[in-house]
Coordinates of C-alpha atoms in Angstrom, one line a residue:
Chain R
X135 CA 1.1 -44.3 4.8
X136 CA -2.0 -46.4 5.5
X137 CA -4.9 -47.1 3.1
X138 CA -7.2 -44.6 4.7
X139 CA -5.0 -41.6 3.9
X140 CA -5.9 -40.7 0.3
X141 CA -3.9 -37.5 0.1
X142 CA -1.3 -35.9 2.3
X143 CA -0.2 -32.3 2.4
X144 CA 3.0 -31.2 4.1
X145 CA 3.9 -27.6 4.9
X146 CA 1.6 -24.8 5.6
X147 CA -1.9 -25.3 4.3
X148 CA -2.7 -21.6 4.6
X149 CA -0.9 -21.2 1.3
X150 CA -3.8 -23.0 -0.4
X151 CA -6.2 -20.7 1.5
X152 CA -4.4 -17.7 0.0
X153 CA -4.7 -19.1 -3.4
X154 CA -8.5 -19.4 -2.9
X155 CA -8.6 -15.9 -1.4
X156 CA -7.0 -14.5 -4.5
X157 CA -9.7 -15.9 -6.9
X158 CA -12.5 -13.6 -6.0
X159 CA -10.6 -10.3 -6.0
X160 CA -8.9 -11.5 -9.3
X161 CA -12.3 -11.8 -11.0
X162 CA -13.4 -8.5 -9.5
X163 CA -10.3 -6.6 -10.6
X164 CA -10.7 -8.0 -14.1
X165 CA -14.3 -6.8 -14.3
X166 CA -13.3 -3.3 -13.0
X167 CA -10.4 -2.8 -15.3
X168 CA -12.2 -4.2 -18.3
X169 CA -15.3 -2.0 -17.8
X170 CA -13.1 1.1 -17.3
X171 CA -11.2 0.4 -20.5
X172 CA -14.5 -0.1 -22.3
X173 CA -15.8 3.3 -20.9
X174 CA -12.6 5.0 -21.8
X175 CA -12.9 3.8 -25.4
X176 CA -16.4 5.0 -25.6
X177 CA -15.7 8.4 -24.0
X178 CA -12.0 9.3 -24.2
X179 CA -12.6 12.8 -22.7
X180 CA -13.7 11.2 -19.4
X181 CA -10.5 9.1 -19.2
X182 CA -8.7 10.8 -16.4
X183 CA -11.8 10.9 -14.2
X184 CA -12.6 7.3 -14.9
X185 CA -9.0 6.4 -14.1
X186 CA -9.2 8.0 -10.6
X187 CA -12.4 6.2 -9.8
X188 CA -10.9 2.9 -11.1
X189 CA -8.0 3.2 -8.8
X190 CA -10.3 3.8 -5.8
X191 CA -12.2 0.7 -6.8
X192 CA -9.1 -1.3 -7.4
X193 CA -7.8 -0.4 -3.9
X194 CA -11.1 -1.5 -2.2
X195 CA -11.1 -4.8 -4.0
X196 CA -7.4 -5.4 -3.5
X197 CA -7.8 -5.4 0.3
X198 CA -9.8 -8.6 0.1
X199 CA -6.9 -10.4 -1.5
X200 CA -4.4 -8.9 0.9
X201 CA -6.5 -10.0 3.9
X202 CA -5.9 -13.6 2.7
X203 CA -2.2 -12.8 2.5
X204 CA -2.1 -11.4 6.0
X205 CA -4.0 -14.2 7.5
X206 CA -1.3 -16.5 6.1
X207 CA 1.1 -15.0 8.7
X208 CA -1.4 -14.3 11.5
X209 CA -3.2 -17.6 11.8
Chain S
X105 CA 11.2 -24.4 -14.6
X106 CA 14.0 -26.8 -13.7
X107 CA 13.1 -28.8 -10.7
X108 CA 16.0 -29.7 -8.4
X109 CA 16.4 -33.4 -8.1
X110 CA 16.7 -35.0 -4.7
X111 CA 20.4 -35.8 -5.2
X112 CA 21.3 -32.2 -5.9
X113 CA 19.5 -31.0 -2.8
X114 CA 21.3 -33.5 -0.7
X115 CA 24.6 -32.6 -2.2
X116 CA 24.1 -29.0 -1.4
X117 CA 23.2 -29.8 2.2
X118 CA 21.6 -26.5 3.1
X119 CA 18.7 -25.1 1.0
X120 CA 18.4 -21.5 -0.2
X121 CA 18.2 -18.8 2.4
X122 CA 14.5 -18.1 2.0
X123 CA 13.1 -14.9 3.5
X124 CA 10.7 -15.2 6.4
X125 CA 8.6 -13.1 8.6
X126 CA 11.7 -12.7 10.8
X127 CA 13.0 -10.1 8.2
X128 CA 10.4 -7.7 9.5
X129 CA 11.2 -8.1 13.2
X130 CA 14.9 -7.4 13.3
X131 CA 16.8 -7.1 16.6
X132 CA 17.4 -3.7 18.0
X133 CA 20.8 -2.2 17.1
X134 CA 20.8 0.9 19.3
X135 CA 19.4 1.8 22.7
X136 CA 18.4 -1.8 23.5
X137 CA 16.0 -2.2 26.4
X138 CA 14.7 1.4 26.3
X139 CA 11.4 2.4 24.7
X140 CA 13.5 4.2 22.1
X141 CA 15.2 1.0 20.9
X142 CA 16.1 1.4 17.2
X143 CA 16.1 -1.6 14.9
X144 CA 17.0 -1.8 11.3
X145 CA 13.6 -0.7 10.0
X146 CA 13.4 2.3 12.3
X147 CA 16.9 3.3 11.3
X148 CA 15.8 3.1 7.6
X149 CA 12.8 5.3 8.5
X150 CA 15.0 7.9 10.1
X151 CA 17.3 7.9 7.1
X152 CA 14.5 8.2 4.7
X153 CA 13.1 11.1 6.7
X154 CA 16.4 12.9 6.6
X155 CA 16.6 12.4 2.9
X156 CA 13.1 13.8 2.3
X157 CA 13.8 16.8 4.5
X158 CA 17.2 17.5 2.9
X159 CA 15.9 17.2 -0.7
X160 CA 12.8 19.3 -0.2
X161 CA 14.6 21.8 2.1
X162 CA 17.5 22.4 -0.2
X163 CA 15.2 22.6 -3.3
X164 CA 12.9 25.1 -1.5
X165 CA 15.8 27.3 -0.3
X166 CA 17.2 27.5 -3.8
X167 CA 13.9 28.0 -5.5
X168 CA 14.0 30.5 -8.4
X169 CA 11.4 32.1 -10.6
X170 CA 12.8 30.3 -13.6
X171 CA 13.1 26.7 -12.3
X172 CA 16.1 24.6 -12.9
X173 CA 15.5 21.1 -14.2
X174 CA 15.6 19.6 -10.7
X175 CA 13.3 22.2 -9.3
X176 CA 11.0 21.5 -12.1
X177 CA 10.9 17.8 -11.3
X178 CA 10.1 18.4 -7.6
X179 CA 7.4 20.9 -8.5
X180 CA 6.0 18.4 -10.9
X181 CA 5.5 15.9 -8.1
X182 CA 3.9 18.6 -5.8
X183 CA 1.7 19.7 -8.7
X184 CA 0.7 16.1 -9.3
X185 CA -0.5 15.7 -5.8
X186 CA -2.3 19.0 -5.7
X187 CA -4.1 18.8 -9.1
X188 CA -4.5 15.1 -9.9
X189 CA -5.2 13.9 -6.4
X190 CA -6.7 16.6 -4.1
X191 CA -8.3 19.0 -6.5
X192 CA -9.7 16.4 -8.8
X193 CA -11.5 14.6 -5.9
X194 CA -12.5 17.6 -3.7
X195 CA -12.4 20.6 -6.0
X196 CA -10.2 23.6 -5.3
X197 CA -12.4 25.3 -2.7
X198 CA -12.5 22.4 -0.3
X199 CA -9.2 20.9 -1.2
X200 CA -6.9 23.8 -0.5
X201 CA -6.9 23.1 3.3
X202 CA -5.9 19.4 2.8
X203 CA -3.1 19.8 0.2
X204 CA -0.3 19.9 2.8
X205 CA -1.6 16.8 4.6
X206 CA -2.1 14.8 1.4
X207 CA 1.3 15.9 0.1
X208 CA 3.0 14.9 3.3
X209 CA 1.3 11.5 3.2
X210 CA 2.1 10.9 -0.5
X211 CA 5.8 11.9 -0.4
X212 CA 6.5 10.0 2.9
X213 CA 4.8 6.9 1.8
X214 CA 6.5 7.1 -1.6
X215 CA 10.0 7.5 -0.3
X216 CA 9.4 4.9 2.5
X217 CA 8.2 2.4 0.0
X218 CA 11.1 3.1 -2.4
X219 CA 13.5 2.2 0.4
X220 CA 12.5 -1.4 -0.3
X221 CA 14.4 -1.4 -3.6
X222 CA 17.4 0.8 -2.6
X223 CA 20.4 -1.4 -2.2
X224 CA 21.7 -1.4 1.4
X225 CA 18.3 -0.5 2.8
X226 CA 16.5 -3.4 1.1
X227 CA 13.4 -3.1 3.3
X228 CA 10.4 -0.9 2.8
X229 CA 10.1 1.4 5.8
X230 CA 6.3 0.9 5.6
X231 CA 6.6 -2.9 5.8
X232 CA 5.8 -3.1 9.5
X233 CA 2.2 -2.3 10.5
X234 CA 3.0 0.7 12.7
X235 CA 3.9 3.2 10.0
X236 CA 0.8 2.7 7.8
X237 CA -1.3 2.7 11.0
X238 CA 0.0 6.1 11.9
X239 CA -1.0 7.5 8.5
X240 CA -4.4 5.7 8.7
X241 CA -5.1 7.1 12.1
X242 CA -4.2 10.6 10.9
X243 CA -6.7 10.2 8.1
X244 CA -9.3 8.9 10.6
X245 CA -8.8 11.9 12.8
X246 CA -8.9 14.3 9.9
X247 CA -12.2 13.0 8.4
X248 CA -13.9 12.8 11.8
X249 CA -12.8 16.4 12.6
X250 CA -13.8 17.6 9.2
X251 CA -17.2 16.0 9.4
X252 CA -17.8 17.6 12.9
X253 CA -16.5 21.0 11.8
X254 CA -18.4 21.2 8.5
X255 CA -21.7 19.7 9.7
X256 CA -21.8 19.5 13.5
X257 CA -21.6 16.2 15.4
X258 CA -25.3 15.0 15.0
X259 CA -25.9 15.9 11.4
X260 CA -22.6 14.3 10.5
X261 CA -23.4 11.1 12.4
X262 CA -26.9 11.1 10.9
X263 CA -25.5 11.3 7.4
X264 CA -22.9 8.6 8.1
X265 CA -25.0 6.2 10.1
X266 CA -28.5 6.7 8.7
X267 CA -28.0 7.4 5.0
X268 CA -31.0 9.2 3.5
X269 CA -33.3 7.4 1.0
X270 CA -33.3 4.0 2.7
X271 CA -36.5 2.4 4.0
X272 CA -36.3 2.4 7.8
X273 CA -36.2 -1.3 8.6
X274 CA -33.0 -1.6 6.7
X275 CA -31.3 0.7 9.3
X276 CA -31.2 -2.3 11.7
X277 CA -28.7 -3.9 9.4
X278 CA -27.2 -0.9 7.8
X279 CA -26.3 1.3 10.8
X280 CA -23.9 -1.2 12.5
X281 CA -22.2 -1.8 9.2
X282 CA -21.9 2.0 8.6
X283 CA -20.6 2.4 12.1
X284 CA -17.9 -0.2 11.7
X285 CA -17.1 1.2 8.3
X286 CA -16.6 4.6 9.7
X287 CA -14.4 3.8 12.7
X288 CA -12.7 0.5 11.8
X289 CA -12.9 -0.7 8.3
X290 CA -11.6 2.5 6.6
X291 CA -8.4 2.9 8.6
X292 CA -7.7 -0.8 8.9
X293 CA -8.1 -1.3 5.2
X294 CA -5.8 1.6 4.5
X295 CA -3.2 0.1 6.8
X296 CA -3.4 -3.5 5.6
X297 CA -3.3 -2.5 2.0
X298 CA 0.0 -0.6 2.3
X299 CA 1.5 -3.0 4.8
X300 CA 0.7 -6.2 3.0
X301 CA 1.7 -4.9 -0.3
X302 CA 5.1 -4.0 1.0
X303 CA 5.6 -7.3 2.8
X304 CA 4.5 -9.3 -0.2
X305 CA 6.8 -7.3 -2.5
X306 CA 9.8 -7.8 -0.2
X307 CA 9.1 -11.6 0.0
X308 CA 8.8 -12.0 -3.7
X309 CA 12.0 -10.2 -4.5
X310 CA 13.9 -11.9 -1.7
X311 CA 12.6 -15.4 -2.8
X312 CA 13.8 -15.0 -6.4
X313 CA 17.2 -13.6 -5.3
X314 CA 17.6 -16.4 -2.7
X315 CA 16.9 -19.0 -5.4
X316 CA 19.3 -17.2 -7.8
X317 CA 22.1 -17.3 -5.2
X318 CA 21.3 -20.9 -4.4
X319 CA 21.4 -22.2 -8.0
X320 CA 24.3 -20.2 -9.2
X321 CA 26.7 -20.2 -6.2
X322 CA 25.7 -23.0 -3.8
X323 CA 24.7 -25.7 -6.3
X324 CA 27.7 -26.6 -8.5
X325 CA 25.9 -27.8 -11.6
X326 CA 26.1 -25.8 -14.7
X327 CA 22.6 -26.7 -16.0
X328 CA 21.0 -25.6 -12.7
X329 CA 23.0 -22.4 -13.0
X330 CA 20.9 -21.7 -16.0
X331 CA 17.8 -21.9 -13.8
X332 CA 19.6 -19.6 -11.4
X333 CA 20.1 -17.0 -14.1
X334 CA 16.4 -17.1 -14.9
X335 CA 15.6 -16.6 -11.2
X336 CA 18.0 -13.7 -11.2
X337 CA 16.2 -12.2 -14.2
X338 CA 12.9 -12.7 -12.4
X339 CA 14.3 -10.9 -9.4
X340 CA 15.4 -8.0 -11.6
X341 CA 11.9 -7.8 -13.2
X342 CA 10.2 -8.0 -9.8
X343 CA 12.4 -5.2 -8.4
X344 CA 11.2 -3.0 -11.3
X345 CA 7.7 -4.1 -10.5
X346 CA 8.2 -3.1 -6.9
X347 CA 9.2 0.4 -7.9
X348 CA 5.9 0.6 -9.8
X349 CA 3.9 -0.8 -6.8
X350 CA 5.6 1.7 -4.5
X351 CA 4.4 4.6 -6.5
X352 CA 1.0 3.1 -7.0
X353 CA 0.5 2.4 -3.3
X354 CA 1.5 6.0 -2.4
X355 CA -1.0 7.3 -5.0
X356 CA -3.7 5.0 -3.8
X357 CA -3.1 5.9 -0.1
X358 CA -3.2 9.6 -0.9
X359 CA -6.3 9.4 -3.1
X360 CA -8.3 7.2 -0.6
X361 CA -7.4 9.6 2.2
X362 CA -8.8 12.4 0.1
X363 CA -11.9 10.5 -0.8
X364 CA -12.6 9.6 2.9
X365 CA -12.2 13.2 3.9
X366 CA -14.4 14.4 1.1
X367 CA -17.1 12.0 2.2
X368 CA -17.3 14.0 5.5
X369 CA -18.5 17.1 3.7
X370 CA -22.2 17.6 3.5
X371 CA -23.7 16.0 0.5
X372 CA -25.0 18.7 -1.8
X373 CA -28.3 18.0 -3.6

């Protein structure tokens, strides 16, 4: 190892990319679930309807993380 | 938790048998060289299909007015799809036509997903991209046909591509996005969600069990065997988690199909 090389990574660097790709959806899922819980606590009679909408939102956000996962294999 | 030291790895010569993407591209076992070549995953699919047909067929042929416990369980699943998925999103009037389709999608995806945790099958039948793609294309065809039938071609396209209440210069940006969303993003996201979830689940479980096997059987060191036991526990927990994910993904696939079809109906105001 010469003096110019400060850091060296062996193996597939796309694993790091997947880690980065998981950050955004993670934050988003946290916000969605948290807000839904908050609304359920405020209005328990709406709980089942909120849950349905929450799952739809979760699914839409989840795709972003999974795109990172798929690109790990594709690229 | 316990990191293997270099000496142990050298002593064991070969590392754990980690899973790879090769698991999802098995060699054909029947009818090699023809378009009908059957590999392990397709065989699992056929088996799962037979199981669904047998279970539902036998239950339906023995249906009684006073349901037995088993009949009650099957009816509970069918009721769940009808009431909590279709009717809750679309309402009864619109939804009645789509109950058979959504039930088919839900049950098939559920059983195909559960194949991933059944010993002997050990691979989710939805873990290659073709199976989710078929369901997604079915949904695509359904919501296009529904939109054209309920509104006519031009009003439907107008509703989808030029949403009302938007200042007109925004259409330059919005219309291409809406077009992509309609024809590409919706089906592709349905496909990738199911497919990637199943692949990720299989890899997780297989990695933990491969490490468990490696530390307990291959490496002869009783302290590292302890690590192997904890890997085995993790594999056990992840298998349970996979069952949860299988049901959740079937539910999400069904409910998103319903939502997409529901969006094709004219917006009432």
